[in-house]
CSV table of C-alpha atoms and ligand atoms in Angstrom, one decimal:
chain,number,residue,atom,x,y,z
D,1,MET,CA,22.1,-43.3,-5.0
D,2,SER,CA,25.2,-41.2,-5.9
D,3,PHE,CA,25.3,-37.6,-4.9
D,4,PRO,CA,24.8,-36.2,-8.4
D,5,GLU,CA,22.0,-38.7,-9.1
D,6,ARG,CA,20.0,-37.6,-6.1
D,7,PHE,CA,19.7,-34.1,-7.7
D,8,SER,CA,18.0,-35.5,-10.8
D,9,VAL,CA,14.6,-35.4,-8.9
D,10,LEU,CA,14.8,-31.6,-8.7
D,11,PRO,CA,13.0,-29.6,-11.4
D,12,GLU,CA,14.8,-26.8,-13.1
D,13,TYR,CA,15.0,-23.7,-10.8
D,14,PRO,CA,11.9,-21.5,-11.1
D,15,PHE,CA,13.5,-18.5,-12.9
D,16,ALA,CA,15.2,-20.7,-15.5
D,17,ARG,CA,11.8,-22.4,-16.1
D,18,LEU,CA,10.2,-18.9,-16.4
D,19,ASN,CA,12.9,-17.9,-18.9
D,20,GLY,CA,12.1,-21.1,-20.9
D,21,LEU,CA,8.3,-20.3,-20.8
D,22,LEU,CA,8.5,-16.7,-21.8
D,23,ARG,CA,11.2,-17.2,-24.5
D,24,LYS,CA,8.4,-18.5,-26.7
D,25,ARG,CA,6.7,-15.0,-27.0
D,26,ARG,CA,7.7,-11.4,-27.3
D,27,PRO,CA,6.6,-9.0,-24.5
D,28,GLY,CA,3.4,-7.2,-25.4
D,29,GLY,CA,4.5,-3.8,-23.9
D,30,GLU,CA,7.3,-2.2,-22.0
D,31,VAL,CA,8.7,-4.9,-19.7
D,32,ILE,CA,7.8,-4.7,-16.1
D,33,ASP,CA,9.5,-7.4,-14.1
D,34,LEU,CA,7.6,-8.4,-11.0
D,35,SER,CA,8.9,-12.0,-11.0
D,36,VAL,CA,12.1,-11.9,-8.9
D,37,GLY,CA,12.0,-11.0,-5.2
D,38,ASN,CA,15.1,-8.9,-5.5
D,39,PRO,CA,14.8,-6.0,-3.0
D,40,ARG,CA,15.3,-2.7,-4.8
D,41,HIS,CA,14.9,0.0,-2.2
D,42,ALA,CA,18.2,1.9,-1.5
D,43,PHE,CA,20.4,0.7,1.3
D,44,PRO,CA,21.9,3.4,3.7
D,45,ASP,CA,25.0,5.3,2.5
D,46,TRP,CA,26.8,4.4,5.7
D,47,ILE,CA,27.0,0.8,4.5
D,48,SER,CA,29.2,1.7,1.5
D,49,GLU,CA,31.2,4.1,3.6
D,50,ALA,CA,31.9,1.4,6.2
D,51,ILE,CA,33.0,-1.0,3.5
D,52,ALA,CA,35.3,1.6,2.0
D,53,ASP,CA,36.7,2.5,5.4
D,54,GLU,CA,37.4,-1.1,6.3
D,55,SER,CA,38.9,-2.1,3.0
D,56,ALA,CA,42.3,-2.8,4.5
D,57,GLY,CA,40.6,-5.8,6.0
D,58,LEU,CA,40.6,-7.4,2.5
D,59,GLY,CA,44.3,-8.0,3.2
D,60,THR,CA,43.8,-10.5,5.9
D,61,TYR,CA,41.7,-13.7,6.3
D,62,PRO,CA,38.6,-12.7,8.3
D,63,PRO,CA,37.4,-14.7,11.3
D,64,THR,CA,35.1,-17.4,9.8
D,65,MET,CA,33.0,-17.5,13.0
D,66,GLY,CA,32.4,-13.7,12.9
D,67,THR,CA,34.0,-10.7,14.6
D,68,PRO,CA,33.0,-10.1,18.2
D,69,GLU,CA,31.5,-6.8,17.0
D,70,LEU,CA,29.2,-8.6,14.5
D,71,LEU,CA,28.2,-11.4,17.0
D,72,CYS,CA,27.4,-8.8,19.7
D,73,ALA,CA,25.4,-6.6,17.2
D,74,ILE,CA,23.3,-9.7,16.3
D,75,SER,CA,22.7,-10.8,19.9
D,76,GLY,CA,21.8,-7.2,20.7
D,77,TRP,CA,19.3,-7.1,17.9
D,78,ILE,CA,17.7,-10.5,19.0
D,79,GLU,CA,17.4,-9.1,22.5
D,80,ARG,CA,15.7,-5.9,21.3
D,81,ARG,CA,13.4,-7.7,18.8
D,82,TYR,CA,12.5,-10.8,20.7
D,83,SER,CA,13.4,-10.1,24.3
D,84,VAL,CA,15.5,-13.3,24.2
D,85,ASP,CA,19.1,-13.7,25.5
D,86,VAL,CA,21.4,-15.4,23.1
D,87,ASN,CA,25.1,-16.1,23.8
D,88,PRO,CA,27.0,-14.4,21.0
D,89,ASP,CA,29.9,-16.9,21.0
D,90,ARG,CA,28.0,-20.1,21.5
D,91,GLU,CA,24.5,-19.8,20.0
D,92,ILE,CA,25.0,-17.8,16.8
D,93,LEU,CA,26.5,-19.0,13.5
D,94,ILE,CA,27.4,-16.4,10.9
D,95,LEU,CA,26.2,-17.2,7.3
D,96,ASN,CA,26.8,-15.8,3.9
D,97,GLY,CA,23.1,-15.3,3.5
D,98,THR,CA,20.4,-17.6,4.9
D,99,ARG,CA,20.3,-19.5,1.7
D,100,GLU,CA,23.7,-21.0,2.6
D,101,GLY,CA,22.5,-22.1,6.0
D,102,LEU,CA,19.1,-23.4,4.9
D,103,PHE,CA,20.8,-25.7,2.5
D,104,ASN,CA,23.6,-26.8,4.7
D,105,ALA,CA,21.5,-27.3,7.8
D,106,CYS,CA,20.0,-30.3,6.1
D,107,LEU,CA,23.4,-31.8,5.3
D,108,TRP,CA,24.6,-31.1,8.9
D,109,LEU,CA,21.5,-32.1,10.9
D,110,VAL,CA,19.8,-35.0,9.1
D,111,PRO,CA,21.0,-38.3,10.5
D,112,GLU,CA,21.7,-41.5,8.5
D,113,SER,CA,18.4,-42.9,9.6
D,114,GLU,CA,15.5,-42.0,11.8
D,115,ASN,CA,14.0,-44.9,13.8
D,116,GLY,CA,15.7,-47.3,11.4
D,117,GLN,CA,14.1,-45.7,8.4
D,118,VAL,CA,14.9,-43.0,5.8
D,119,PRO,CA,14.6,-39.7,7.6
D,120,CYS,CA,11.9,-37.3,6.5
D,121,VAL,CA,12.1,-33.5,6.2
D,122,LEU,CA,8.8,-31.6,6.2
D,123,ILE,CA,8.5,-28.7,3.7
D,124,PRO,CA,5.5,-26.3,3.2
D,125,ASN,CA,4.1,-26.6,-0.3
D,126,PRO,CA,4.7,-24.1,-2.1
D,127,PHE,CA,8.1,-23.0,-0.8
D,128,TYR,CA,11.5,-21.4,-1.2
D,129,GLN,CA,13.2,-23.9,-3.5
D,130,VAL,CA,16.5,-24.1,-1.7
D,131,TYR,CA,14.8,-26.2,1.0
D,132,ALA,CA,14.3,-29.1,-1.4
D,133,GLY,CA,17.9,-28.8,-2.6
D,134,GLY,CA,19.2,-29.3,1.0
D,135,VAL,CA,16.8,-32.2,1.7
D,136,VAL,CA,17.8,-34.0,-1.5
D,137,ALA,CA,21.5,-33.4,-0.9
D,138,ALA,CA,21.1,-34.9,2.6
D,139,GLY,CA,19.6,-38.1,1.1
D,140,ALA,CA,16.4,-37.5,3.2
D,141,GLU,CA,12.8,-37.9,2.0
D,142,PRO,CA,11.1,-34.5,1.4
D,143,VAL,CA,7.5,-34.5,2.6
D,144,TYR,CA,5.6,-31.7,0.9
D,145,VAL,CA,2.7,-30.4,3.1
D,146,PRO,CA,0.1,-28.1,1.6
D,147,ALA,CA,0.2,-24.5,2.8
D,148,VAL,CA,-3.1,-23.5,1.2
D,149,LYS,CA,-6.2,-21.4,1.9
D,150,GLU,CA,-7.8,-24.2,4.0
D,151,THR,CA,-4.7,-24.4,6.3
D,152,GLY,CA,-4.3,-20.6,6.6
D,153,TYR,CA,-1.5,-20.7,4.0
D,154,LEU,CA,0.8,-22.4,6.5
D,155,PRO,CA,1.5,-26.2,6.7
D,156,ASP,CA,-0.6,-28.3,9.0
D,157,TYR,CA,2.2,-30.6,10.1
D,158,ALA,CA,0.0,-32.1,12.9
D,159,SER,CA,-2.2,-33.7,10.3
D,160,LEU,CA,0.6,-36.0,9.1
D,161,SER,CA,0.7,-39.7,10.0
D,162,GLN,CA,2.5,-41.0,13.1
D,163,ASP,CA,4.8,-42.9,10.8
D,164,ILE,CA,5.9,-39.8,8.9
D,165,LEU,CA,6.2,-37.7,12.1
D,166,ASP,CA,8.3,-40.5,13.9
D,167,ARG,CA,10.9,-40.5,11.1
D,168,THR,CA,11.0,-36.7,10.7
D,169,SER,CA,14.3,-35.1,11.5
D,170,LEU,CA,13.6,-31.5,10.4
D,171,ALA,CA,10.6,-29.3,9.5
D,172,PHE,CA,10.9,-26.1,7.5
D,173,LEU,CA,8.7,-23.2,8.3
D,174,CYS,CA,8.8,-19.8,6.6
D,175,SER,CA,7.1,-16.9,8.4
D,176,PRO,CA,6.3,-14.4,7.0
D,177,SER,CA,6.0,-16.9,4.2
D,178,ASN,CA,7.3,-16.8,0.6
D,179,PRO,CA,5.2,-16.9,-1.5
D,180,GLN,CA,1.9,-16.5,0.4
D,181,GLY,CA,2.8,-13.7,2.8
D,182,ALA,CA,1.2,-15.6,5.8
D,183,VAL,CA,2.4,-15.0,9.3
D,184,ALA,CA,2.6,-17.8,11.9
D,185,SER,CA,0.9,-16.7,15.1
D,186,ALA,CA,2.5,-17.4,18.5
D,187,GLU,CA,-0.1,-20.1,19.0
D,188,TYR,CA,0.8,-21.8,15.7
D,189,LEU,CA,4.5,-21.7,16.7
D,190,ALA,CA,3.8,-23.1,20.2
D,191,GLN,CA,1.8,-26.0,18.7
D,192,LEU,CA,4.5,-26.7,16.2
D,193,LEU,CA,7.2,-26.7,18.9
D,194,SER,CA,5.1,-29.1,21.0
D,195,LEU,CA,4.7,-31.4,18.0
D,196,ALA,CA,8.5,-31.2,17.3
D,197,GLU,CA,9.3,-32.0,21.0
D,198,HIS,CA,6.9,-34.9,21.0
D,199,HIS,CA,8.3,-36.5,17.8
D,200,GLY,CA,11.9,-35.4,18.4
D,201,PHE,CA,12.5,-33.2,15.3
D,202,ARG,CA,14.0,-29.8,14.9
D,203,ILE,CA,12.3,-26.8,13.3
D,204,LEU,CA,14.2,-24.8,10.7
D,205,ALA,CA,12.5,-21.4,11.0
D,206,ASP,CA,13.2,-19.2,8.0
D,207,GLU,CA,12.4,-15.7,9.3
D,208,CYS,CA,14.3,-13.7,6.7
D,209,TYR,CA,11.1,-11.6,6.0
D,210,SER,CA,10.6,-11.0,9.7
D,211,GLU,CA,10.9,-7.2,9.4
D,212,ILE,CA,8.6,-6.7,6.4
D,213,TYR,CA,5.2,-6.6,8.0
D,214,ARG,CA,2.1,-4.3,8.3
D,215,THR,CA,1.7,-3.1,11.9
D,216,VAL,CA,2.4,-5.9,14.4
D,217,PRO,CA,5.9,-7.5,14.3
D,218,PRO,CA,5.6,-11.3,13.5
D,219,PRO,CA,6.4,-13.5,16.5
D,220,GLY,CA,9.7,-15.4,16.2
D,221,ILE,CA,10.4,-19.0,17.0
D,222,LEU,CA,13.1,-18.1,19.6
D,223,GLU,CA,10.7,-16.0,21.7
D,224,VAL,CA,7.9,-18.6,21.6
D,225,ALA,CA,10.4,-21.4,22.4
D,226,ALA,CA,11.6,-19.4,25.4
D,227,ALA,CA,8.1,-18.6,26.6
D,228,HIS,CA,7.2,-22.3,26.5
D,229,LYS,CA,10.5,-23.4,27.9
D,230,VAL,CA,11.3,-25.5,24.8
D,231,LYS,CA,15.0,-26.3,24.6
D,232,ARG,CA,16.8,-24.1,22.1
D,233,GLU,CA,18.4,-27.2,20.5
D,234,SER,CA,14.9,-28.0,19.0
D,235,VAL,CA,15.0,-24.8,16.8
D,236,VAL,CA,17.2,-23.2,14.3
D,237,ALA,CA,16.2,-19.6,13.5
D,238,PHE,CA,17.5,-18.0,10.3
D,239,HIS,CA,17.8,-14.2,9.7
D,240,SER,CA,19.2,-12.1,7.0
D,241,LEU,CA,20.1,-8.5,6.0
D,242,SER,CA,18.9,-9.1,2.5
D,243,LYS,CA,15.2,-8.0,2.9
D,244,ARG,CA,15.4,-6.0,6.2
D,245,SER,CA,18.2,-3.8,5.1
D,246,ASN,CA,18.0,-4.1,1.3
D,247,LEU,CA,21.4,-5.8,1.1
D,248,PRO,CA,20.9,-9.0,-0.8
D,249,GLY,CA,24.3,-8.5,-2.4
D,250,LEU,CA,26.1,-8.3,0.9
D,251,ARG,CA,25.3,-12.0,1.5
D,252,SER,CA,24.9,-11.6,5.2
D,253,GLY,CA,22.8,-13.6,7.6
D,254,PHE,CA,23.0,-15.8,10.7
D,255,LEU,CA,21.3,-18.7,12.4
D,256,VAL,CA,20.6,-19.2,16.1
D,257,SER,CA,20.2,-22.5,17.9
D,258,GLY,CA,21.2,-24.3,21.0
D,259,ARG,CA,24.9,-24.6,22.0
D,260,LYS,CA,25.4,-28.2,21.1
D,261,THR,CA,23.8,-27.7,17.7
D,262,VAL,CA,25.7,-24.5,16.9
D,263,LYS,CA,29.0,-26.1,18.1
D,264,TRP,CA,28.5,-29.0,15.7
D,265,MET,CA,27.5,-26.7,12.8
D,266,LYS,CA,30.4,-24.4,13.5
D,267,THR,CA,32.8,-27.3,13.1
D,268,LEU,CA,31.3,-28.3,9.8
D,269,ARG,CA,31.1,-24.8,8.6
D,270,GLU,CA,34.8,-24.3,9.3
D,271,TYR,CA,35.5,-27.2,6.9
D,272,SER,CA,33.1,-26.2,4.2
D,273,ALA,CA,32.1,-22.6,4.0
D,274,PRO,CA,33.8,-19.4,2.9
D,275,SER,CA,34.3,-16.7,5.6
D,276,MET,CA,32.5,-13.4,5.3
D,277,PRO,CA,35.0,-10.7,4.2
D,278,GLY,CA,36.1,-8.4,7.1
D,279,PRO,CA,34.6,-5.1,5.6
D,280,LEU,CA,31.3,-6.9,5.1
D,281,GLN,CA,31.3,-8.1,8.7
D,282,LYS,CA,31.8,-4.5,9.8
D,283,ALA,CA,28.9,-3.2,7.6
D,284,SER,CA,26.7,-6.1,8.8
D,285,ALA,CA,27.4,-5.2,12.4
D,286,LEU,CA,26.3,-1.6,11.7
D,287,ALA,CA,23.1,-2.8,9.9
D,288,TRP,CA,22.0,-5.0,12.8
D,289,GLY,CA,22.5,-2.1,15.1
D,290,ASP,CA,20.2,0.4,13.3
D,291,GLU,CA,16.4,0.2,13.1
D,292,LEU,CA,15.7,3.6,11.4
D,293,HIS,CA,16.5,2.4,7.9
D,294,VAL,CA,14.5,-0.8,8.6
D,295,GLU,CA,11.4,1.2,9.6
D,296,GLU,CA,11.7,3.4,6.5
D,297,ASN,CA,12.0,0.3,4.4
D,298,ARG,CA,9.0,-1.2,6.0
D,299,LEU,CA,6.9,1.9,5.4
D,300,ARG,CA,7.8,1.8,1.7
D,301,TYR,CA,6.5,-1.8,1.5
D,302,CYS,CA,3.4,-0.8,3.4
D,303,ARG,CA,2.7,1.9,0.8
D,304,LYS,CA,3.1,-0.8,-1.9
D,305,PHE,CA,0.6,-3.0,0.0
D,306,ASP,CA,-1.8,-0.1,0.0
D,307,VAL,CA,-1.3,0.3,-3.8
D,308,ALA,CA,-2.0,-3.4,-4.2
D,309,ASP,CA,-5.1,-3.2,-2.0
D,310,ARG,CA,-6.4,-0.3,-3.9
D,311,ILE,CA,-6.0,-2.1,-7.2
D,312,PHE,CA,-7.2,-5.6,-6.2
D,313,GLY,CA,-9.3,-4.8,-3.1
D,314,ASP,CA,-12.7,-5.1,-4.9
D,315,LEU,CA,-11.9,-8.6,-6.2
D,316,GLU,CA,-13.7,-11.3,-4.3
D,317,GLY,CA,-11.3,-13.4,-2.3
D,318,TYR,CA,-8.3,-11.0,-2.7
D,319,ARG,CA,-6.0,-11.5,0.2
D,320,SER,CA,-3.6,-8.8,1.2
D,321,PRO,CA,-0.3,-10.2,2.5
D,322,GLU,CA,0.4,-10.0,6.2
D,323,GLY,CA,4.1,-9.8,5.7
D,324,GLY,CA,6.9,-10.4,3.2
D,325,PHE,CA,6.7,-8.7,-0.2
D,326,PHE,CA,4.8,-10.9,-2.5
D,327,LEU,CA,1.2,-11.0,-3.7
D,328,TRP,CA,-0.1,-14.6,-4.2
D,329,LEU,CA,-2.9,-14.1,-6.6
D,330,SER,CA,-5.3,-16.8,-7.7
D,331,VAL,CA,-5.8,-16.6,-11.5
D,332,GLY,CA,-7.2,-20.0,-12.6
D,333,ASN,CA,-4.0,-21.3,-14.3
D,334,GLY,CA,-0.8,-19.6,-13.2
D,335,GLU,CA,1.4,-20.7,-16.0
D,336,SER,CA,-1.0,-19.6,-18.8
D,337,ALA,CA,-1.7,-16.4,-16.9
D,338,ALA,CA,2.1,-15.7,-16.7
D,339,LEU,CA,2.5,-16.3,-20.4
D,340,LYS,CA,-0.4,-14.1,-21.3
D,341,LEU,CA,0.6,-11.3,-19.0
D,342,TRP,CA,3.9,-11.3,-20.7
D,343,SER,CA,2.7,-11.6,-24.3
D,344,ASP,CA,-0.2,-9.1,-23.9
D,345,TYR,CA,1.3,-6.6,-21.4
D,346,GLY,CA,5.0,-7.2,-21.0
D,347,VAL,CA,4.5,-8.0,-17.3
D,348,ARG,CA,6.7,-10.7,-15.9
D,349,VAL,CA,5.4,-12.8,-13.0
D,350,LEU,CA,6.2,-16.2,-11.6
D,351,PRO,CA,3.7,-19.1,-12.1
D,352,GLY,CA,2.9,-20.4,-8.6
D,353,GLU,CA,3.3,-24.0,-9.7
D,354,TYR,CA,7.1,-23.5,-10.2
D,355,LEU,CA,7.3,-22.9,-6.4
D,356,GLY,CA,5.2,-26.0,-5.6
D,357,ARG,CA,5.4,-29.8,-6.0
D,358,GLU,CA,2.8,-32.1,-7.3
D,359,VAL,CA,1.5,-34.4,-4.6
D,360,ASN,CA,-1.3,-36.9,-5.3
D,361,GLY,CA,-1.9,-35.3,-8.7
D,362,SER,CA,-2.2,-31.7,-7.3
D,363,ASN,CA,0.3,-28.9,-7.2
D,364,PRO,CA,-1.1,-26.3,-4.7
D,365,GLY,CA,0.7,-23.5,-6.6
D,366,ARG,CA,-0.9,-24.2,-9.9
D,367,GLY,CA,-3.8,-21.7,-9.8
D,368,TYR,CA,-1.6,-18.8,-8.7
D,369,ILE,CA,0.9,-16.3,-9.8
D,370,ARG,CA,3.5,-14.8,-7.4
D,371,VAL,CA,4.0,-11.0,-7.8
D,372,ALA,CA,7.0,-9.4,-6.2
D,373,LEU,CA,6.3,-5.9,-4.8
D,374,VAL,CA,9.9,-4.7,-5.3
D,375,ALA,CA,9.7,-2.3,-8.3
D,376,ASP,CA,9.5,1.5,-7.7
D,377,GLU,CA,5.9,2.6,-6.9
D,378,PRO,CA,5.0,4.1,-10.3
D,379,GLU,CA,6.4,1.0,-12.1
D,380,LEU,CA,4.7,-1.3,-9.6
D,381,GLU,CA,1.4,0.5,-9.9
D,382,ALA,CA,1.5,0.3,-13.7
D,383,GLY,CA,2.3,-3.5,-13.5
D,384,LEU,CA,-0.4,-4.2,-11.0
D,385,GLY,CA,-2.9,-2.2,-13.0
D,386,LYS,CA,-2.1,-4.4,-16.0
D,387,ILE,CA,-2.5,-7.6,-13.9
D,388,ARG,CA,-5.9,-6.2,-12.7
D,389,LYS,CA,-7.0,-5.5,-16.3
D,390,PHE,CA,-5.9,-9.0,-17.3
D,391,ILE,CA,-7.9,-10.6,-14.4
D,392,GLY,CA,-10.9,-8.5,-15.4
D,393,GLU,CA,-10.6,-9.7,-19.1
D,394,GLN,CA,-10.2,-13.3,-18.1
D,395,GLY,CA,-13.0,-13.2,-15.6
D,396,ALA,CA,-10.4,-15.1,-13.6
D,397,VAL,CA,-11.5,-16.0,-10.1
D,398,VAL,CA,-9.4,-14.7,-7.2
D,399,SER,CA,-9.8,-16.9,-4.1
T,1,PLP,C1,12.0,-17.6,1.9
T,1,PLP,C2,13.4,-17.2,1.6
T,1,PLP,N1,14.3,-17.7,2.4
T,1,PLP,C3,15.6,-17.4,2.2
T,1,PLP,C4,16.0,-16.6,1.2
T,1,PLP,C5,17.5,-16.4,1.0
T,1,PLP,O1,17.9,-15.1,1.5
T,1,PLP,P1,19.4,-14.7,1.7
T,1,PLP,O2,20.2,-15.8,1.3
T,1,PLP,O3,19.6,-13.5,0.8
T,1,PLP,O4,19.5,-14.4,3.2
T,1,PLP,C6,15.1,-16.1,0.3
T,1,PLP,C7,15.5,-15.2,-0.8
T,1,PLP,O5,14.8,-14.8,-1.7
T,1,PLP,C8,13.7,-16.4,0.6
T,1,PLP,O6,12.8,-15.9,-0.2
């Protein structure tokens, strides 16, 4: 199949689909947008100051592989956060946002064939849509694995058949997860690592929400791999400044893996990807070196979780997220709920099924809406109050 033809299996991107759905109706009130997970808390002033101070750097090509200052700031953060030693020159790859790396890792790491067959890539269902784009681009077979109530909202990859596992090249995992807000425990990660070692696949651990949690920091794949002496080549961990530092527009992230894997990915990135501008590398280094703004940010999200718990806490089956910044609310039919919330209240939310794939006639996102807790508190409270009223009117079951 030609490269463009491969993409024909991908549905329209969720936000374009949502625009198409809501275009049919006028908003039934002042618009409150809780659909897009675009962080809106302020980032520190010293970020803008650093970019301005370093603006002379726009006059030269920046180092594609990252300045030593940035690489050391990242390895220092990993050491403080996960007590893991990472070689800044050989085990880190700078990314213009994790989105870039999550897509390209598929192109770079999926072989032509796996045990003589088409390689599989495992994806939790529902999921961040870029994963599917990467898998399809790589010509691999996406295997969508339910991440639902019965599985603790994380995928149960061990339940897959031997045939699938033996031709698996990569497995995505998102923790804390978008959209469900589930956190993978150290035990879960250890079991996944052992499954990956047994069947010879790599884990792509999307940890871009790692700093948005309630009280206990979510365990990371790097620390669990180190504790269980699993070779670092088996994992690729992705991190970002978008959520932790409220800098989605900076486009700054990185991945960590074993030396061989990173060497290979560096070579390919040198051919394919744009470098991160010098002033942004400087600002990124400062952001990875400071935790105070991250703690303040986390507290703001915790207050929002409290608002949500207050509004929905009495609903049977309501689940407060363990991390990330989304509510994953069961509402019967997510698409019709999203349409009604828009036309009756002006509240914009994302139908869960747009983040899922139908497998054997069932899309695990269908009964849900995803609500982003990114608006300012008063606006958020007003929006959540309207969703609560809607659920009450519908007699919708939250489970
Ligand atoms: C689960 C998940 N992974 C990755 C990303 C990409 O983040 P960025 O490219 O800004 O680092 C997002 C952004 O919304 C996300 O929700």
